[in-house]
PDB file of C-alpha atoms and ligand atoms in Angstrom:
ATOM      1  CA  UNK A  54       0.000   0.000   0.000  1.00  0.00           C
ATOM      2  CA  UNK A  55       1.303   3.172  -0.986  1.00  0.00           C
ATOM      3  CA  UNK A  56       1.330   5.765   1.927  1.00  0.00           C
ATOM      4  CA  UNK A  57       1.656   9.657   2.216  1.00  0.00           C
ATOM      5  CA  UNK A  58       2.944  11.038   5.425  1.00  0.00           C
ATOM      6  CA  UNK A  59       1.647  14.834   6.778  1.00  0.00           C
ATOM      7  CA  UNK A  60       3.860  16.187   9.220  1.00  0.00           C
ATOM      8  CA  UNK A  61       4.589  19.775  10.634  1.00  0.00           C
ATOM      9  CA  UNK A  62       7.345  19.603  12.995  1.00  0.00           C
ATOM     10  CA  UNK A  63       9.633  16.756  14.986  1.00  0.00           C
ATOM     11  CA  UNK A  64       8.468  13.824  13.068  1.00  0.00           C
ATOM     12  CA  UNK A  65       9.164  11.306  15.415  1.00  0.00           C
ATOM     13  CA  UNK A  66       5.583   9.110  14.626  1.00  0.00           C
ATOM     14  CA  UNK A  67       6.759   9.680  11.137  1.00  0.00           C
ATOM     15  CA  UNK A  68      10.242   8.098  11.478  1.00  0.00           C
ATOM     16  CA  UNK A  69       8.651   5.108  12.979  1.00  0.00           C
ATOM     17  CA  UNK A  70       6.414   4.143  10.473  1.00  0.00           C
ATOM     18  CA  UNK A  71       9.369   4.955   7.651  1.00  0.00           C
ATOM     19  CA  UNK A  72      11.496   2.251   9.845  1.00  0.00           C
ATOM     20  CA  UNK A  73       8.626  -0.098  10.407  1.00  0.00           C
ATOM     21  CA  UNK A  74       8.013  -0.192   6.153  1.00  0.00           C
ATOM     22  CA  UNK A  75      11.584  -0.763   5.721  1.00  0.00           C
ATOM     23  CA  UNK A  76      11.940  -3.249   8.506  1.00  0.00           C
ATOM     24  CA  UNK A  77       9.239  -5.020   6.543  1.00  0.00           C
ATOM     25  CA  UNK A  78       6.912  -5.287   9.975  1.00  0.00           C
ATOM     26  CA  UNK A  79       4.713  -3.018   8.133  1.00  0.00           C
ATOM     27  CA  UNK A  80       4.434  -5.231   5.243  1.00  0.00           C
ATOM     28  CA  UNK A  81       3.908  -4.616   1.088  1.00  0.00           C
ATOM     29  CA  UNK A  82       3.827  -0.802   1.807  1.00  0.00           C
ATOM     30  CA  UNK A  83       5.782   2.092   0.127  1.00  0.00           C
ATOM     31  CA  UNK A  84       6.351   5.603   2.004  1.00  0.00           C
ATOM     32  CA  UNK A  85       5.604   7.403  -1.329  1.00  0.00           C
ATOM     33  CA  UNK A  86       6.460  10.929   0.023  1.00  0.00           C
ATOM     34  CA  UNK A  87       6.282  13.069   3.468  1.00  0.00           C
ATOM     35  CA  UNK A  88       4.354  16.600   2.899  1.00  0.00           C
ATOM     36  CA  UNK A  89       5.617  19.056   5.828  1.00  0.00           C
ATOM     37  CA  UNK A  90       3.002  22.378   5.532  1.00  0.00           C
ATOM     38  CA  UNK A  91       6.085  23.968   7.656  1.00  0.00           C
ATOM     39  CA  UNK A  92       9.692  24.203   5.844  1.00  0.00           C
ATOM     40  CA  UNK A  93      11.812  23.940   8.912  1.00  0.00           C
ATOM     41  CA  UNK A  94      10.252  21.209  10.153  1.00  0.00           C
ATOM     42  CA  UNK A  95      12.765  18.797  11.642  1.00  0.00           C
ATOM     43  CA  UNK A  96      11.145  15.931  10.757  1.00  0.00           C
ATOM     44  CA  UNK A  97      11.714  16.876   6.342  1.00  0.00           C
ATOM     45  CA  UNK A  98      15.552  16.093   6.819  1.00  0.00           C
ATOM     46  CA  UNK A  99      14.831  12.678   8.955  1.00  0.00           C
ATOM     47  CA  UNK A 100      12.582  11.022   5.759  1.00  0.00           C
ATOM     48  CA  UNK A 101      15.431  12.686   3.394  1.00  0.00           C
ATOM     49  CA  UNK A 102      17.939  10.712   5.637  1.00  0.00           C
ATOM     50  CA  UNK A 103      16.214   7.389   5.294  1.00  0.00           C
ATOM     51  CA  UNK A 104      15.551   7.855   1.251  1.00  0.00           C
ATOM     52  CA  UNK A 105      12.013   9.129   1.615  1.00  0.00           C
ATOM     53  CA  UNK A 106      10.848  11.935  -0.903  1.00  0.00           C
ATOM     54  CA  UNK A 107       9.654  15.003   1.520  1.00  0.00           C
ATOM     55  CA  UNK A 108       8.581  18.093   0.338  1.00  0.00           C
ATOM     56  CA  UNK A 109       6.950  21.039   2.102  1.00  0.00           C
ATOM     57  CA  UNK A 110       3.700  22.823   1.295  1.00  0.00           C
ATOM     58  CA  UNK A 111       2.636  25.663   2.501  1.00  0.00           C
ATOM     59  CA  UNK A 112      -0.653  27.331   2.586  1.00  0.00           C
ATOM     60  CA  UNK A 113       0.978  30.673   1.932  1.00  0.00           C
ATOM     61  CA  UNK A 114      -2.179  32.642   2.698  1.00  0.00           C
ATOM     62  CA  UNK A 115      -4.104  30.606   0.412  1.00  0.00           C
ATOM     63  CA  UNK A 116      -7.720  29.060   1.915  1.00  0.00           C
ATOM     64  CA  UNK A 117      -7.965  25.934   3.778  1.00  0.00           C
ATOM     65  CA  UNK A 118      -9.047  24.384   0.182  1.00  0.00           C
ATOM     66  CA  UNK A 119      -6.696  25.561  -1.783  1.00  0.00           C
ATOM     67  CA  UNK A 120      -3.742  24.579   0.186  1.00  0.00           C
ATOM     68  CA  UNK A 121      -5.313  21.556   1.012  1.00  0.00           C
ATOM     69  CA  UNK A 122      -6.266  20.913  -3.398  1.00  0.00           C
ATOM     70  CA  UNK A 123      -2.568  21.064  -3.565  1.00  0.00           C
ATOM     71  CA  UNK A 124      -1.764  18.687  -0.705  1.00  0.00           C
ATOM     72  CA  UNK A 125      -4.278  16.012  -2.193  1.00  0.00           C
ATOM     73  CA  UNK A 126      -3.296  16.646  -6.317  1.00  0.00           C
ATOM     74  CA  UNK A 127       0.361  15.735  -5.078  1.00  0.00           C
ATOM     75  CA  UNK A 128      -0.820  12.506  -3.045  1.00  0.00           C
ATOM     76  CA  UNK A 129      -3.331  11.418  -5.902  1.00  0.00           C
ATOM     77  CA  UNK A 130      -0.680  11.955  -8.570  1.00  0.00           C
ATOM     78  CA  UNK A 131       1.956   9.718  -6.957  1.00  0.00           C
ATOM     79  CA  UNK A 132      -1.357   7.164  -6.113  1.00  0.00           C
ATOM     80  CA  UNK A 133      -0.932   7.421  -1.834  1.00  0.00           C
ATOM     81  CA  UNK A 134      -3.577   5.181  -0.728  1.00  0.00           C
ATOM     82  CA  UNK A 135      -3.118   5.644   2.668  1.00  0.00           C
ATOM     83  CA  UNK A 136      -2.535   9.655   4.336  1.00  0.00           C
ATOM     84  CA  UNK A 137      -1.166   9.113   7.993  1.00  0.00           C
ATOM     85  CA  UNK A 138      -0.609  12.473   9.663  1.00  0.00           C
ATOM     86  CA  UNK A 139       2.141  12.516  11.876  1.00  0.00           C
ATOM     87  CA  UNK A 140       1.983  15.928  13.901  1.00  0.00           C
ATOM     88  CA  UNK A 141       0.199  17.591  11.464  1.00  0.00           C
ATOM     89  CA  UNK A 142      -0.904  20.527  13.026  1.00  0.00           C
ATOM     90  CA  UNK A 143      -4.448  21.924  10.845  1.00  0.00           C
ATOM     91  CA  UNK A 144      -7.666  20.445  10.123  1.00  0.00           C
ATOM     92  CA  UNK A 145      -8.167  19.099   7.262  1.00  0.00           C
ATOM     93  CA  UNK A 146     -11.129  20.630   4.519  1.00  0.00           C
ATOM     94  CA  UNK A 147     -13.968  18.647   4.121  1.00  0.00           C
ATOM     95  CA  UNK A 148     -12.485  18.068   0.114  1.00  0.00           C
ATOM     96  CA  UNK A 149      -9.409  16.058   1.528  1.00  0.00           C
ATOM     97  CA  UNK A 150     -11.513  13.973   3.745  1.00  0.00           C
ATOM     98  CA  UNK A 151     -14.150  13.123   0.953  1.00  0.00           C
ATOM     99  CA  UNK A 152     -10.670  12.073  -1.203  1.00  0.00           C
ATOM    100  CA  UNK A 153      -9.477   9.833   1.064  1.00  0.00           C
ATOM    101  CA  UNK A 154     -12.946   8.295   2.952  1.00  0.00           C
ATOM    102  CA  UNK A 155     -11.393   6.075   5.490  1.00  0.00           C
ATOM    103  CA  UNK A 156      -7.990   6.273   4.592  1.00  0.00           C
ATOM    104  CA  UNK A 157      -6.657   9.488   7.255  1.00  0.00           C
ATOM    105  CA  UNK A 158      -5.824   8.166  10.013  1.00  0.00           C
ATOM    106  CA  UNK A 159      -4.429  10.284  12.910  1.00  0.00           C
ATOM    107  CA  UNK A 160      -2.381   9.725  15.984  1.00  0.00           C
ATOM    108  CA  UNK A 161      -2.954  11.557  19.560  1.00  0.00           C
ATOM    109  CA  UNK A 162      -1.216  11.607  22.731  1.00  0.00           C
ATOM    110  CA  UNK A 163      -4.588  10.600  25.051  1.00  0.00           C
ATOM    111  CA  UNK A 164      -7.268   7.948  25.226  1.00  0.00           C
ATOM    112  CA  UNK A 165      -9.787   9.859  23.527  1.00  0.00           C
ATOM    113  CA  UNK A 166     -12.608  11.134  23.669  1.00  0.00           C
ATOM    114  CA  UNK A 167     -10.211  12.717  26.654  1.00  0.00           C
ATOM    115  CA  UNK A 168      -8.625  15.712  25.851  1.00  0.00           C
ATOM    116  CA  UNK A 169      -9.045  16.278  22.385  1.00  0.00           C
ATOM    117  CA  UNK A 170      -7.379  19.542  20.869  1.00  0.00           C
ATOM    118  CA  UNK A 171      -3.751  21.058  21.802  1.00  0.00           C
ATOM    119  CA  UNK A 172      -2.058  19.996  24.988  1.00  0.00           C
ATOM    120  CA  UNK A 173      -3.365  16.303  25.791  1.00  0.00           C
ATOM    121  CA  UNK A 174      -0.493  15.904  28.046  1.00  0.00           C
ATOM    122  CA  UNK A 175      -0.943  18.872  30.031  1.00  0.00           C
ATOM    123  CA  UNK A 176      -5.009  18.471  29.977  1.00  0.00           C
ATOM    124  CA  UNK A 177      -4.563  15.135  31.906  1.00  0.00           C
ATOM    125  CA  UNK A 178      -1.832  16.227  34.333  1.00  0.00           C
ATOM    126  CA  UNK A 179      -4.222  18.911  35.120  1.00  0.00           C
ATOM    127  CA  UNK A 180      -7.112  16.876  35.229  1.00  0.00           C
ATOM    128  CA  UNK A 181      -5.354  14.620  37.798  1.00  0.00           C
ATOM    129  CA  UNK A 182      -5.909  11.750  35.439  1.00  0.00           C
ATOM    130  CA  UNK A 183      -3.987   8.607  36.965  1.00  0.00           C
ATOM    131  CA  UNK A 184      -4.153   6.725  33.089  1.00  0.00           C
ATOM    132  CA  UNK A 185      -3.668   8.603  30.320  1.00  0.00           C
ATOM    133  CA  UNK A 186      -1.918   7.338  26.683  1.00  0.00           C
ATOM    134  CA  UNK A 187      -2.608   7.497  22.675  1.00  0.00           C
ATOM    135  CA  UNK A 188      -4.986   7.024  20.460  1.00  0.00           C
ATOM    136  CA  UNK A 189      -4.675   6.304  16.654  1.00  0.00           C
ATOM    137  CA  UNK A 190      -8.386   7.149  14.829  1.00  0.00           C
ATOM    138  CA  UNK A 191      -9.673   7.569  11.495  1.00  0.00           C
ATOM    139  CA  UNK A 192     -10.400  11.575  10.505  1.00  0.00           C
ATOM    140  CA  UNK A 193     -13.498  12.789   9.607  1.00  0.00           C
ATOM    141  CA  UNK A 194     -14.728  16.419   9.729  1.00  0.00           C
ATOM    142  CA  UNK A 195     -14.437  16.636  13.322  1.00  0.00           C
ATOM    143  CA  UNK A 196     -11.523  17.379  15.373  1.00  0.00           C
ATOM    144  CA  UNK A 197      -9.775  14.384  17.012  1.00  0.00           C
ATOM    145  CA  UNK A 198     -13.609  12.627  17.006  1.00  0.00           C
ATOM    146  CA  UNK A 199     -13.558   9.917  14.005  1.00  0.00           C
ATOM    147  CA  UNK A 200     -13.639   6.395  14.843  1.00  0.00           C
ATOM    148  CA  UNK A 201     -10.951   4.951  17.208  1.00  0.00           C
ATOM    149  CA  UNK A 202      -8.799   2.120  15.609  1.00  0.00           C
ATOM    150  CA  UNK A 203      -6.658   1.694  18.169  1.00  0.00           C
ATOM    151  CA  UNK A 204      -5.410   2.996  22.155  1.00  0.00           C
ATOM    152  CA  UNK A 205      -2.345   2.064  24.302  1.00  0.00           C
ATOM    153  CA  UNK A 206      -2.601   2.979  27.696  1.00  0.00           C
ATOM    154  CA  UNK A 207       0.128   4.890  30.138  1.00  0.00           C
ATOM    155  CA  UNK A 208      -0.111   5.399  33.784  1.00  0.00           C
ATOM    156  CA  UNK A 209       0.761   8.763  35.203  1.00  0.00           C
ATOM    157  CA  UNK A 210       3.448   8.550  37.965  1.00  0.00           C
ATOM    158  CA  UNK A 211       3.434  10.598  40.779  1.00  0.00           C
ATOM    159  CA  UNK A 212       5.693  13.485  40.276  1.00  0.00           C
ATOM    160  CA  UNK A 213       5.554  13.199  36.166  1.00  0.00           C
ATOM    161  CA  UNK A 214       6.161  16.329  34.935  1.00  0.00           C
ATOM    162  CA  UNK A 215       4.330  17.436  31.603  1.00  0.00           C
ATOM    163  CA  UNK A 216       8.200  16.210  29.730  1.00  0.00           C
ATOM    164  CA  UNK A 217       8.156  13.053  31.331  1.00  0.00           C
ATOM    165  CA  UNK A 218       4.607  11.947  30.763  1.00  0.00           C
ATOM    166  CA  UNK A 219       4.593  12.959  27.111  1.00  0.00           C
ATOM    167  CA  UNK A 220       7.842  10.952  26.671  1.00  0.00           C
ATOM    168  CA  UNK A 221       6.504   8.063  28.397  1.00  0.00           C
ATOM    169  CA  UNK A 222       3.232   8.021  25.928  1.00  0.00           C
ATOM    170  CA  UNK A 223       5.368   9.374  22.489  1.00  0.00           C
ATOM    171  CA  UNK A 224       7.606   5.810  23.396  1.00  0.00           C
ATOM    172  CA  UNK A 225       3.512   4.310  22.960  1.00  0.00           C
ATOM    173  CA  UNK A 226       2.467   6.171  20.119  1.00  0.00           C
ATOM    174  CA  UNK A 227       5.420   5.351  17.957  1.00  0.00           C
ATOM    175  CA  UNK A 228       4.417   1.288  18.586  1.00  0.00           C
ATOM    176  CA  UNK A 229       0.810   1.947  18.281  1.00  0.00           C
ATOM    177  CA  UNK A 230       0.952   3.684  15.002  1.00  0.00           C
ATOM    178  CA  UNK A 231       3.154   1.154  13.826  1.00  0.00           C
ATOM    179  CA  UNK A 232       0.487  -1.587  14.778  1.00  0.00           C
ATOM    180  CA  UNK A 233      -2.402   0.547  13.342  1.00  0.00           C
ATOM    181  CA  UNK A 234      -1.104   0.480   9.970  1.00  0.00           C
ATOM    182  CA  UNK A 235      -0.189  -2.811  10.023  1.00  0.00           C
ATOM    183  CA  UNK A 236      -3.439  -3.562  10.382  1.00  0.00           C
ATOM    184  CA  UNK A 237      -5.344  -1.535   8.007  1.00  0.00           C
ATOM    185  CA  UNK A 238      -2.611  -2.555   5.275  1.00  0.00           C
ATOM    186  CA  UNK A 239      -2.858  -6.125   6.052  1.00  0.00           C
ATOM    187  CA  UNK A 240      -6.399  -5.995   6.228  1.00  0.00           C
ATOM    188  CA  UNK A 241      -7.217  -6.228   9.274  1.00  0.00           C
ATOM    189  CA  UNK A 242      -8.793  -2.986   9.875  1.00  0.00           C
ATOM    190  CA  UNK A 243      -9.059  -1.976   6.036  1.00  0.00           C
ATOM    191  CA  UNK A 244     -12.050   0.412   6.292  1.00  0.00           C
ATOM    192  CA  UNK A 245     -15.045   0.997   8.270  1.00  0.00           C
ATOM    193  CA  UNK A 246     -16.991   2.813   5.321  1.00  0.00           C
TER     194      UNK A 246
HETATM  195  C1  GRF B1068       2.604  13.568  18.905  1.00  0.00           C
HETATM  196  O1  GRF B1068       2.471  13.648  20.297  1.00  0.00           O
HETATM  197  C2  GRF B1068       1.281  13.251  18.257  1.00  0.00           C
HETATM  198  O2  GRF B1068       0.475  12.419  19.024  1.00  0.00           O
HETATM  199  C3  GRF B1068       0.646  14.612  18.139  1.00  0.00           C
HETATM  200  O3  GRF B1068       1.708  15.483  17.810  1.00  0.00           O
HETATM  201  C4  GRF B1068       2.930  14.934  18.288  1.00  0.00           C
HETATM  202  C5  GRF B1068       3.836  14.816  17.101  1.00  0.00           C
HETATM  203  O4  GRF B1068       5.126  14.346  17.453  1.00  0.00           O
HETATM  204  N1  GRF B1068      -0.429  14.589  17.176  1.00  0.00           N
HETATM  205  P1  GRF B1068       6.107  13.876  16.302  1.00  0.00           P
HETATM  206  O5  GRF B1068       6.214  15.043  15.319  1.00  0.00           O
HETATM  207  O6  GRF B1068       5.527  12.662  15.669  1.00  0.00           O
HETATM  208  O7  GRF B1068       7.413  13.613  16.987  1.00  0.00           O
END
């Protein structure tokens, strides 16, 4: 399966599922190319380091639309089946949902629905959550809200700080999105629609 990567800053999530398609443990896949909407992301160099085409798009003042028409012409025209986004930080239009129904997927540091938006980490420190962890979902039109695939729990220590927490669940999210994809590439999970 032949997957596009959306990123817009460290790219960690990103590196592991470029490792995990190499590896072979995410099986008969291709990273076709990593889109960054932000040109110093760190995470452009790390794909370009492991042989992956990455390329940055920015909106540029442009609508939501026509950034995002630009974004979807470049998947479509190198035939991305898949669009995981990695720390991609806008919503997507309701155009490059409908182009890829069932085939965004998403990953975010908490068991949602809990703290959706910015700052899951910080929301369930604050909360005085005692489990907290990641969540990998399919994207529709609503923020962090489509349909779960799958979660991975962490417990919050006492005395975790808002770096140590979100270190403990990134170490999570970078096997859970590994194991999501697997899934939906080997079938497993290949669409809910
Ligand atoms: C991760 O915590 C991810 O869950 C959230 O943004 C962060 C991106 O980190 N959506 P990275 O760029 O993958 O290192």
């Amino acid at each position: 399966m032949k997957i596009g990567i959306l990123i817009s800053g460290r790219g960690s999530n990103m590196v592991a599922l470029v490792d995990a398609v190499k590896s072979g443990e995410i099986p008969t896949s291709e990273i076709a190319v990593v889109i960054s909407d932000k040109p110093n992301a760190a995470g452009l160099e790390k794909a370009r380091e492991r042989g992956v085409e990455a390329i940055v798009i920015e909106r540029r003042g442009r609508t939501r639309q026509e950034h995002d028409a630009e974004i979807i012409a470049k998947l479509k025209s190198l035939g991305v089946e898949l669009v995981c986004l990695a720390g991609y930080m806008r919503l997507l239009s309701r155009d490059f949902i409908e182009a890829f129904p069932y085939k965004i997927v998403n990953i975010h540091p908490s068991l949602l629905p809990l703290y959706p938006g910015l700052n899951a980490q910080k929301q369930a420190l604050e909360h005085g959550a005692r489990v907290s962890g990641c969540t990998v979902h399919f994207v529709d039109e609503d923020l962090d809200a489509g349909p779960v695939i799958l979660q991975r729990s962490v417990n919050v220590l006492q005395g975790d700080t808002l770096e140590t927490l979100s270190e403990r669940i990134l170490e999570q999210e970078h096997l859970a999105y590994v194991e999501a994809v697997k899934s939906i590439v080997t079938g497993a999970k290949a669409s809910i629609a």
